[in-house]
XYZ file of C-alpha atoms in Angstrom:
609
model
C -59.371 69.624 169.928
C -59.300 68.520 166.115
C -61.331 65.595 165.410
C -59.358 62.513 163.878
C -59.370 62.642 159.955
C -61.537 60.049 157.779
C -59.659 56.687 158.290
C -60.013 56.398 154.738
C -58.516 59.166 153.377
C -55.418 58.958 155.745
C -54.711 55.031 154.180
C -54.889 56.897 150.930
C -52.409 59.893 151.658
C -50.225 56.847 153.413
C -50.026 54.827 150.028
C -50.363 57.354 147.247
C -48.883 60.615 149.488
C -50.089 63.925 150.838
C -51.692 66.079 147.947
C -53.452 62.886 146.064
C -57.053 63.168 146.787
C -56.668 66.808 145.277
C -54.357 65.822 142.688
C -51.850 68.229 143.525
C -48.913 65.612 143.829
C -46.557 65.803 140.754
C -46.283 63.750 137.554
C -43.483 63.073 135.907
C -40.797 65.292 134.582
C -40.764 65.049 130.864
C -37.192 63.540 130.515
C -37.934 62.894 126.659
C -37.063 66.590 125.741
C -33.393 65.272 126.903
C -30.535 62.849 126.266
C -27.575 62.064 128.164
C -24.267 63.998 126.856
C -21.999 60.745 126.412
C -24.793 59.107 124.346
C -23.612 61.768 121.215
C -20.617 63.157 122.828
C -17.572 60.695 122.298
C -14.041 60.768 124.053
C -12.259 58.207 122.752
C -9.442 56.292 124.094
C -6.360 56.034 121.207
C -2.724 55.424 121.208
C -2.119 59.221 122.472
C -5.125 58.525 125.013
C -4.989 55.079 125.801
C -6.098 55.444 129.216
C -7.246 58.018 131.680
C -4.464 59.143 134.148
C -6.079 61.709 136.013
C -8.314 60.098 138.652
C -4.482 59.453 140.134
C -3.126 62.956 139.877
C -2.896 65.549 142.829
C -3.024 68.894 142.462
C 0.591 69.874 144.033
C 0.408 73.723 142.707
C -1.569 76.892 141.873
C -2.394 77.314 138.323
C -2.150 80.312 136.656
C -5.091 82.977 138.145
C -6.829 84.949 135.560
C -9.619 87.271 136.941
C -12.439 88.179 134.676
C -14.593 90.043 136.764
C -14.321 93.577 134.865
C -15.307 92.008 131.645
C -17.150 88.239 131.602
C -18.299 89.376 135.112
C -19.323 92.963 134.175
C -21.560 91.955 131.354
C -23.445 89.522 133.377
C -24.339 92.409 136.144
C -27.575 94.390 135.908
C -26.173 96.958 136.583
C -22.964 97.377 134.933
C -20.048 98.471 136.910
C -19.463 102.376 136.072
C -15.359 103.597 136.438
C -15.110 104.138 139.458
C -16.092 100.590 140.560
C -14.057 98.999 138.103
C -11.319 100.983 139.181
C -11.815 100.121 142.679
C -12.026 96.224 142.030
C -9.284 96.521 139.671
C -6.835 97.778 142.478
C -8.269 95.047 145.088
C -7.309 92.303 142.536
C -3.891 93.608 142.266
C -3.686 93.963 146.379
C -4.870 90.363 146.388
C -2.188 89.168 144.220
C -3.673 88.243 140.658
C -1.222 88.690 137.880
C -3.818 88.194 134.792
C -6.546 90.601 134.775
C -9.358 90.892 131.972
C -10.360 94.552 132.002
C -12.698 94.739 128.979
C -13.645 94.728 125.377
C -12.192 98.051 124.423
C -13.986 97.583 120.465
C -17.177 97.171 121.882
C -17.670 99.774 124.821
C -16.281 103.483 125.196
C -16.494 102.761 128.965
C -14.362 99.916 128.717
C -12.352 101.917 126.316
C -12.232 104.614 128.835
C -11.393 102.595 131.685
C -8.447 100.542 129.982
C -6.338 103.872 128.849
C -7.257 105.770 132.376
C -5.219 102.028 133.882
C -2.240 102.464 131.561
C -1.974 106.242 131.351
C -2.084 106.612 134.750
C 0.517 103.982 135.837
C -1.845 101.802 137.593
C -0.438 98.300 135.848
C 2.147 96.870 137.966
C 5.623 95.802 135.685
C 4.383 92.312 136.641
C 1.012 91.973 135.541
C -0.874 91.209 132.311
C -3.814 92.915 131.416
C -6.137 90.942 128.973
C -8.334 92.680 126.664
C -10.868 90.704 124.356
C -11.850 91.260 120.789
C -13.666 89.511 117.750
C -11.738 88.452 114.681
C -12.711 91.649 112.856
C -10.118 94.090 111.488
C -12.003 97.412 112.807
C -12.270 95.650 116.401
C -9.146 94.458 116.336
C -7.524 97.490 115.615
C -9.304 99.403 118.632
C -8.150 97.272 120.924
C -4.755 97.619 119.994
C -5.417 101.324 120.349
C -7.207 100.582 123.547
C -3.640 98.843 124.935
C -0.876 101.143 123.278
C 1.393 101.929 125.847
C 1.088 98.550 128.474
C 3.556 96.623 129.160
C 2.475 93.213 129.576
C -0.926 92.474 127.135
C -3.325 89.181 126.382
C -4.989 89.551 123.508
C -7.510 87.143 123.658
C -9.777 86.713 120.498
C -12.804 83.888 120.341
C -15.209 82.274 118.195
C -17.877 79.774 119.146
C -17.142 75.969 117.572
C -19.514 73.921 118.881
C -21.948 71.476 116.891
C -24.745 72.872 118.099
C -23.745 76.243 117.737
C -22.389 75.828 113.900
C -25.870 73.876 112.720
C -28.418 76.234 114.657
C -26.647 79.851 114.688
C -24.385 80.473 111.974
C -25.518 77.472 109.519
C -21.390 76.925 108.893
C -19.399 74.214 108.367
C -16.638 73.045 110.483
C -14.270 74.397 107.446
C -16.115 77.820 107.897
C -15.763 78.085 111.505
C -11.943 76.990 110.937
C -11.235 79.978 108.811
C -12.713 82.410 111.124
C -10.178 81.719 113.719
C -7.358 81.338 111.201
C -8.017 84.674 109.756
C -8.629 85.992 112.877
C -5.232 85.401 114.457
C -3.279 86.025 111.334
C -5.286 89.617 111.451
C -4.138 89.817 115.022
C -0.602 88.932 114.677
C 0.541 91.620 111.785
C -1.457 94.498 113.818
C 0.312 93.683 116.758
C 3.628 93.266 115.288
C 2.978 96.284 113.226
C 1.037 98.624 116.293
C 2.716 96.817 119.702
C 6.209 96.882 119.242
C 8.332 96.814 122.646
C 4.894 95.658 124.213
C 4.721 91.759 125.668
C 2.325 90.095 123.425
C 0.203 86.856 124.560
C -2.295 85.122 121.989
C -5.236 83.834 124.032
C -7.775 81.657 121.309
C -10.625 80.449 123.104
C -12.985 77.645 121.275
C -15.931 78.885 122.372
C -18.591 76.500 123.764
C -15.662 73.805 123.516
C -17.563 71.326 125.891
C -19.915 71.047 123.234
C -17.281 71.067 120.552
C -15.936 67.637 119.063
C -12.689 66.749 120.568
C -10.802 66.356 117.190
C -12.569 69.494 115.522
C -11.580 71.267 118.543
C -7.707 70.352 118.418
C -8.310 70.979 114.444
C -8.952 74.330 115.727
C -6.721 74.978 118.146
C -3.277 73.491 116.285
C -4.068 75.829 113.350
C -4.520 79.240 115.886
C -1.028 77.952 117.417
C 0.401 77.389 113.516
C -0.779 80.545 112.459
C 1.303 82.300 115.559
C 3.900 80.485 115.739
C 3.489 78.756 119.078
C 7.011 78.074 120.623
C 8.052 77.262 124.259
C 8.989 80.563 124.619
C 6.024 82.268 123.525
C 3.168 79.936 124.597
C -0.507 80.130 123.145
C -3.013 80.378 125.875
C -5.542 77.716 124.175
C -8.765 78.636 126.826
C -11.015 75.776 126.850
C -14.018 77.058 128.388
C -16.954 74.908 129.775
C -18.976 77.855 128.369
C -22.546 76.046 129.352
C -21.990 73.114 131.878
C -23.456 70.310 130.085
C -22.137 66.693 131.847
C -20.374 65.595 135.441
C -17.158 66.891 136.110
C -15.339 64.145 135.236
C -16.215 64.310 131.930
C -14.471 67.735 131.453
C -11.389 66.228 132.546
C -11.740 63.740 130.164
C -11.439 66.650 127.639
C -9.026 68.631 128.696
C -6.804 65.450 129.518
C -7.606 64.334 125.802
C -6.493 67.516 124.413
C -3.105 67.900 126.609
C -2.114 64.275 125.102
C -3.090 65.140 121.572
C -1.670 68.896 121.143
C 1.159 68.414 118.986
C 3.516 71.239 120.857
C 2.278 70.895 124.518
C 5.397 72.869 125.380
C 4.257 75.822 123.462
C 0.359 75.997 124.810
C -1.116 76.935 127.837
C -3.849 75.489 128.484
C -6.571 77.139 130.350
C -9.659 76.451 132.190
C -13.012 78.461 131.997
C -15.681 76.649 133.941
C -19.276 78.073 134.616
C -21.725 76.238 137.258
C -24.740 75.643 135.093
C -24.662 72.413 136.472
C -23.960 73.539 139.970
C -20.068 71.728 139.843
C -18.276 74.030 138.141
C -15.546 73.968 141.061
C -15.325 70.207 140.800
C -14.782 70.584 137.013
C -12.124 73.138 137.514
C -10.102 71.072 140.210
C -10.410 68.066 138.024
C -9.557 69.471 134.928
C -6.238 70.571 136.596
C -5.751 67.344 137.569
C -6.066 66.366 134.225
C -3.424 68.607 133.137
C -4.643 72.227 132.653
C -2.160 75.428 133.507
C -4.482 78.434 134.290
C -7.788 79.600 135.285
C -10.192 81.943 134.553
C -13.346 83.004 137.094
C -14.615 85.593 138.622
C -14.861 86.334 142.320
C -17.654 84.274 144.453
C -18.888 83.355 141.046
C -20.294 85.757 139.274
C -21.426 85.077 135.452
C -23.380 84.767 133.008
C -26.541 82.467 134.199
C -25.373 80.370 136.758
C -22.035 81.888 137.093
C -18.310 81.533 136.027
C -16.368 79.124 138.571
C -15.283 81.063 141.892
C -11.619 81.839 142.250
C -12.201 83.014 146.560
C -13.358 78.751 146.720
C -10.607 77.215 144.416
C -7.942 79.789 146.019
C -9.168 78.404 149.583
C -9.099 75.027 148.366
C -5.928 74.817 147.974
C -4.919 76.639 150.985
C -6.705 74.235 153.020
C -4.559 71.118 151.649
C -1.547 72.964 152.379
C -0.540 74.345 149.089
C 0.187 78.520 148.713
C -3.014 79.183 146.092
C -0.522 82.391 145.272
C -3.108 84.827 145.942
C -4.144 86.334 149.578
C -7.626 86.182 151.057
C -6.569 86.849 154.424
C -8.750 89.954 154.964
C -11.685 88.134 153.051
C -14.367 90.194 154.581
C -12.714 93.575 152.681
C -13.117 91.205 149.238
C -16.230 90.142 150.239
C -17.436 94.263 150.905
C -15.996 95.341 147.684
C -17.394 92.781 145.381
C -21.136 93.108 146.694
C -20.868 97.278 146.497
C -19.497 96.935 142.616
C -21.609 93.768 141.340
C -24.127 95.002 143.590
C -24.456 91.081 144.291
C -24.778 90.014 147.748
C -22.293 86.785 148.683
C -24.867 84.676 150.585
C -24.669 83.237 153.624
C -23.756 79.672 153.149
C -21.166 80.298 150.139
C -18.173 78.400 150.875
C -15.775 79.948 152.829
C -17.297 83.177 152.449
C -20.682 83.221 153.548
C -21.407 84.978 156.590
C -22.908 81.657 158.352
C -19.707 79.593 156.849
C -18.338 79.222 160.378
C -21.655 79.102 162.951
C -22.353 76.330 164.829
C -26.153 76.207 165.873
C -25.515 72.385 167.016
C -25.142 71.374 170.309
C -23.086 68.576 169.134
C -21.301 70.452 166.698
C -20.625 73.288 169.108
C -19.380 70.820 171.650
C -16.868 69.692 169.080
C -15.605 72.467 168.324
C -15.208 73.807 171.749
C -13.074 70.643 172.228
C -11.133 70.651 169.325
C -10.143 74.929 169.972
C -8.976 73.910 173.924
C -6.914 70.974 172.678
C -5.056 72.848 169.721
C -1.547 72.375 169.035
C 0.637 75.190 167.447
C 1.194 73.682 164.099
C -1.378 71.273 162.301
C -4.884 72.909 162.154
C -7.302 70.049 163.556
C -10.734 71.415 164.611
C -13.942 69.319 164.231
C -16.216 71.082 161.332
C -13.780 73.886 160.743
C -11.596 72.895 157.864
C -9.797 76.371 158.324
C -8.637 78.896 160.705
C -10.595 81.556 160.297
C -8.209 83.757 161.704
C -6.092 82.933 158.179
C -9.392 84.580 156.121
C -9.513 87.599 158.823
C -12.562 86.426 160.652
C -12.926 85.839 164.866
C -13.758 83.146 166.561
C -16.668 85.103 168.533
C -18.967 84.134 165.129
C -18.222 80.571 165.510
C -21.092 79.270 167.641
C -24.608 80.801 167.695
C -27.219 79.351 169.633
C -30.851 78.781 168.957
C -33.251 76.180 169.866
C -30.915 73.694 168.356
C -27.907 73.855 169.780
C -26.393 71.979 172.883
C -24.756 72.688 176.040
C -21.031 73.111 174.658
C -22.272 76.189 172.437
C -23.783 77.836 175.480
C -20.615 77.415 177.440
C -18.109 78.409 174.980
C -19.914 81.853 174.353
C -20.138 82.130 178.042
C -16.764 81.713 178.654
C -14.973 83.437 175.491
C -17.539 86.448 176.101
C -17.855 86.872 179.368
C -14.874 84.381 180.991
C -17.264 82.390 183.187
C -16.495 78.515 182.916
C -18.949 75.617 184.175
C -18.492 72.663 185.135
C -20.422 70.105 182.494
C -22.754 69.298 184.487
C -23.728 72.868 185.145
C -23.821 73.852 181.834
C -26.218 71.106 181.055
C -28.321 72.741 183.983
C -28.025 75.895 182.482
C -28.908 74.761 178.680
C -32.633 74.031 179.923
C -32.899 77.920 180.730
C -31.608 79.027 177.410
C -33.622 76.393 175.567
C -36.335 77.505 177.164
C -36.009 81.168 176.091
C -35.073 79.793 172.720
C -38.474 77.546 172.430
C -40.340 80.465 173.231
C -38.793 83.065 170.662
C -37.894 80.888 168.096
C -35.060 83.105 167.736
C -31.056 82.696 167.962
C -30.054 84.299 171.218
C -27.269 86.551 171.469
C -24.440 86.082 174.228
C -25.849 89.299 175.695
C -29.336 87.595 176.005
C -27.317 84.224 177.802
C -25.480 86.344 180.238
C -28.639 87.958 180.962
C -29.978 84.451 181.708
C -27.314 83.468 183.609
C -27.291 86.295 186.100
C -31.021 86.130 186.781
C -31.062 82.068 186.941
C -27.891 82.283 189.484
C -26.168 85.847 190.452
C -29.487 88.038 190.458
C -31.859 85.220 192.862
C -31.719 86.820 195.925
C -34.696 85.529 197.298
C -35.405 84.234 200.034
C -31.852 83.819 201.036
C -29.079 86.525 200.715
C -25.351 87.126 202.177
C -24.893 90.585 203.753
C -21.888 89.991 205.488
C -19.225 87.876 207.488
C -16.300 87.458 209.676
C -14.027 84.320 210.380
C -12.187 83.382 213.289
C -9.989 80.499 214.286
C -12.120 77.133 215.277
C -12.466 76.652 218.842
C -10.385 73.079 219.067
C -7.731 71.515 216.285
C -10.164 69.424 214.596
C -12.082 72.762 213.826
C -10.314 75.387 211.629
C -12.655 77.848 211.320
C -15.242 79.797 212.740
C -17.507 81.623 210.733
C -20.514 84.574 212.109
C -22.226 85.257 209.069
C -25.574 88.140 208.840
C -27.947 86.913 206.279
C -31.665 88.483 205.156
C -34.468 85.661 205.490
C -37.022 87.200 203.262
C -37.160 90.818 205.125
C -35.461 89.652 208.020
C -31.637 90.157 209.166
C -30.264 86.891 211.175
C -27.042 85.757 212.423
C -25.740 82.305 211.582
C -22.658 80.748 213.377
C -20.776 77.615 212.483
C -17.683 75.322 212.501
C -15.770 73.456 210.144
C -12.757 72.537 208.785
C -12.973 75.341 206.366
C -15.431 78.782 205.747
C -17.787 76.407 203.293
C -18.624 74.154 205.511
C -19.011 76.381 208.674
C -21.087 77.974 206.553
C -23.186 75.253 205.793
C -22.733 74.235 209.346
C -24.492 77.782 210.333
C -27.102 77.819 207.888
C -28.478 74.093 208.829
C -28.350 74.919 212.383
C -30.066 78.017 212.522
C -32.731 77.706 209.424
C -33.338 74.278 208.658
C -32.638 71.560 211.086
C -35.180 72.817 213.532
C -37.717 71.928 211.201
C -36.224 67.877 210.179
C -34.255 69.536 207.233
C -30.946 70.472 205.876
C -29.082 70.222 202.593
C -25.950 68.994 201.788
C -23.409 70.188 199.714
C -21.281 68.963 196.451
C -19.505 69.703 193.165
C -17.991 72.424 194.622
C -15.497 74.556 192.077
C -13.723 77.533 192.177
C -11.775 79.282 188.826
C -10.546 82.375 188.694
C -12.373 84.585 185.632
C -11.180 83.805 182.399
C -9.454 86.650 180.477
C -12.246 87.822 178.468
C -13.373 91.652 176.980
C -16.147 92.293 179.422
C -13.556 91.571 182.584
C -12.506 94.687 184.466
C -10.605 93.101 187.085
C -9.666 89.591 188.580
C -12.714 87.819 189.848
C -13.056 83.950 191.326
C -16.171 81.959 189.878
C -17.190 79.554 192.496
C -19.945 76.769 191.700
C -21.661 74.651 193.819
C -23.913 71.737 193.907
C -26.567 71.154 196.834
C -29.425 68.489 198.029
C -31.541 69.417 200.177
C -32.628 66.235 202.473
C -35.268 65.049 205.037
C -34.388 62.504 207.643
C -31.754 61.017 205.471
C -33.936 61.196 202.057
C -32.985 63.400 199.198
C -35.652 66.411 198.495
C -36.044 67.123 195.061
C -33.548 67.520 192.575
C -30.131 68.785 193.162
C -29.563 72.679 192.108
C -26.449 74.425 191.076
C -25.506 77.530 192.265
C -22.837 80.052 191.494
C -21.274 83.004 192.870
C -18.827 85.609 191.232
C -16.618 88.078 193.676
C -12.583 89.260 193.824
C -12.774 87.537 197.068
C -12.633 83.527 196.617
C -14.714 82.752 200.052
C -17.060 85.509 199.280
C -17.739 83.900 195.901
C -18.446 80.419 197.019
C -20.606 81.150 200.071
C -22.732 83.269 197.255
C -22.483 80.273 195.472
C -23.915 78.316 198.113
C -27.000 80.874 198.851
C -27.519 80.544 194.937
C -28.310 76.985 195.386
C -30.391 77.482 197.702
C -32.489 79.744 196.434
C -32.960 78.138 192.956
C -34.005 74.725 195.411
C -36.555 77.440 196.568
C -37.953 78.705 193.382
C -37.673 75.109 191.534
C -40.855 73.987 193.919
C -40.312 70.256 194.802
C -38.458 70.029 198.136
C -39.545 71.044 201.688
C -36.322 73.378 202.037
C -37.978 76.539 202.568
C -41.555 75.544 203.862
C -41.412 75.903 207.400
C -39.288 79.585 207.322
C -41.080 82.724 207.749
């Protein structure tokens, strides 16, 4: 047995904490090195601006999806995707509905090149869907990617250049008037090549501000109106303007603060797009994206379960299911999420872990007892139209998943877990009380392995705590016969094995349970100042369930046994499963029985041979 610790040194570790006679308890974090973003970023409220509106705004619709998984994505992977994965992720996204698809930067890799022309050439684009293509503003890029696209239908051509302050000063030592003319020159470079080499073709400008989070507001808009000038912006043939969040550098809120500042001070808001690209440095980049749109954005642009550079781009699988989940068609269908979910890890070679939100493969486990319990309410008491279930804020039925992964058990979880895997598995229902009863068995196994248990492993526990206990007591057979006088209704001769020996019980009663009972005290028990008594009993027929064969009662019963009035021990359940309802229950009754024998602390069983 350890010896108690140095009274001393345990008031220390109280007062200073564990780790501080060895010094191995932290400092602090050097917080100097930083500075909060609004303390140099302003967003200032004007006569365009005078207020923020967004805080009151609901998102009523889907924006605008634009996947960039085969290009933003792609680059971040390390292992790039080769054709044949692109190709396969590129068909997946058009089974699952989006309608804007980045498939590469045709100027800058022969793969992408490749991969682009084998799309078009091949018929692969549906009439309905834009394929987006990226470029720098440089005349020998630009004109590959034109080449790159000859022959689509539907093209974004989506050109770039980083504006930020921090970017301008540190990388390209330019002024804002520099940075200005890059874009400028770039679209107008872009417009007569396209007019000149796309004819027929459906054209979009997409003009991203790169880093715009870091980007003054009016610089950005500076920006931004001369792109849409240069073009010729009209409601007819919109600008995408994509304001990406290209490093996540303040609270969500503050993003919509931008984007909400830009929608009021565009001077053609009719004849822009505006567009989201959020990453998750930060770890919000889904709260930035649903805010943003409250704030007034039109489209979005992420990658499936998040993939990106660093921390990721924002996840269109969790806004999509966001939306679904307040009621509102997201536009795109996840309802065989496991297929997206198998495709994405075998091309980005990236597993989706196991809590990711709505995807994970743990998403919707209960290891709980109280959170199983709850949701084993909430399924039985289900209506047909509103989806109410404690701690599952969807179906997943509508995402392609069962309810048989629902509830797990392990040496945390409850009763109501236990039960519903039980009963959904293997169609056996018990009462509560029982299942409580039963719990202690499973927890048991649970304690010792440390290990989830598998509804196998619980239906192996059940049978061997109540179906399999055929000692000392057993039922070989019986016959029933009318009672010998009105008041008596039955008469039951049953043959029973005591230990290793075969005896005959008789008994009366208004019913074959209690003749039974009758019998049993009689013959094996009352000779010696005992008997038990009998309560709780149940009887349900076998839940429909894919390990059932055939119709079978489950009978359950509760019994005391007693000495000269006083209770013995604790009461036991007992349960018994047969096609024959009577042969069930007076199983049941024998199962009680022998668990009173094996739990120790009543007389029951002392005096029998």
């Amino acid at each position: 047995e350890a010896m108690p610790e140095n009274e001393e040194l345990v008031a220390k570790r109280r007062k200073l904490g564990p780790g501080s006679e060895t010094g191995l308890r932290g400092g602090k974090m050097p917080i100097d090195k930083y500075r909060n973003f609004t303390s140099w970023y302003p967003i200032p409220f004007d006569e365009k601006w005078p207020t923020r509106t967004w805080p009151s705004k609901k998102i009523e619709k889907a924006p605008r999806w634009c996947s960039v998984d085969l290009r933003d994505g792609n680059q971040a992977l390390i292992n790039p995707m080769n054709h044949e994965k692109k190709l396969r992720l590129f068909m997946h996204l058009i089974k699952i509905g989006y309608k804007e698809i980045e498939v590469g930067f045709p100027a800058a890799s022969q793969t992408d090149f490749d991969f682009i022309r084998h799309i078009i050439d091949n018929g692969l684009v549906p009439d309905d869907v834009y394929v987006q293509v990226l470029t720098q503003a440089r005349e020998p890029l630009i004109k590959r990617t034109i080449e790159g696209v000859r022959g689509a239908k539907n093209v974004v051509l989506h050109i770039y250049n980083s504006t930020s302050e921090l970017q301008r000063r540190v990388v390209f030592k330019a002024e804002r008037d520099d940075i200005k003319k890059m874009a400028v020159e770039g679209t107008k470079l872009l417009k007569e090549l396209a007019e000149k080499e796309l004819k027929g073709v459906n054209v979009r400008l997409e003009y991203s501000p790169e880093s715009f989070t870091g980007t003054e507001l009016d610089f950005a808009l500076e920006v931004c109106e001369a792109v849409c000038d240069v073009w010729g912006a009209t409601p007819q043939n919109q600008v995408i303007l994509n304001l990406p969040s290209t490093v996540e550098m303040a609270t969500p809120n503050i993003y919509a603060d931008q984007i909400e500042w830009m929608c009021a001070h565009i001077s053609r808001r009719d004849s822009v797009c505006i567009s989201l690209h959020p990453h998750n440095d930060r770890g919000t980049g889904i709260a930035a994206a649903e805010l943003a749109l409250m704030a007034g954005a039109d489209r979005v642009e992420g990658c499936l379960f998040g993939n990106g550079e660093r921390t990721g781009n924002v996840c269109l699988v969790t806004l999509a299911l966001n939306l679904f989940t307040q009621g509102i068609d997201p536009e795109v269908v996840y309802n065989e999420l496991d297929e997206t979910i198998e495709i994405a890890e075998f091309c980005t070679e990236l597993k989706v872990p196991e809590r990711y939100p709505w995807a994970g493969s743990l998403v919707y486990t209960a290891f709980s007892g109280s959170h199983q319990d709850a949701i084993k309410k909430g399924l039985e008491a289900l209506g047909d139209k509103v989806w109410e279930v404690p701690y599952l804020p969807i179906d997943p039925h509508d995402i392609g998943r069962q309810y048989e992964a629902i509830i797990r058990v392990n040496s945390q979880s409850g009763k109501g877990g236990i039960a519903y895997l039980l009963e959904t598995e293997y169609g056996i229902a018990m009462p509560k009380d029982c299942q409580a009863e039963f719990s202690q068995v499973v927890q048991k196994i649970t304690d010792a392995t440390g290990k989830e248990v598998s509804p196998k492993e619980i239906y192996d526990a059940f049978n061997s705590c109540f179906i399999d206990l055929k000692e000392p007591l057993s039922l070989i057979d019986y016959e029933m016969s009318k009672g010998s006088s009105g008041d008596i209704e039955v008469s039951l001769k049953a043959h029973i094995r005591v230990g290793t020996e075969d005896i005959e019980i008789t008994g009366e009663g208004n019913g074959p349970v209690s003749a039974f009972v009758s019998g049993l005290n009689k013959k094996l028990f009352a000779p010696h100042m005992m008997h038990f008594e009998l309560s709780d009993y149940s009887s349900v027929a076998r839940a429909h369930c894919k390990q059932l064969q055939s119709s079978e009662a489950v009978a359950t019963v509760r019994c005391q046994a007693m000495n000269c009035g006083k209770k013995q021990g604790g009461r036991r359940f007992g349960i018994g499963i047969h096609r024959n309802t009577t042969t069930a229950v007076l199983q049941a009754v024998m199962s009680a029985l022998n668990r009173i024998g094996s739990a120790g602390d009543s007389k029951l069983f002392s005096k029998l041979k």
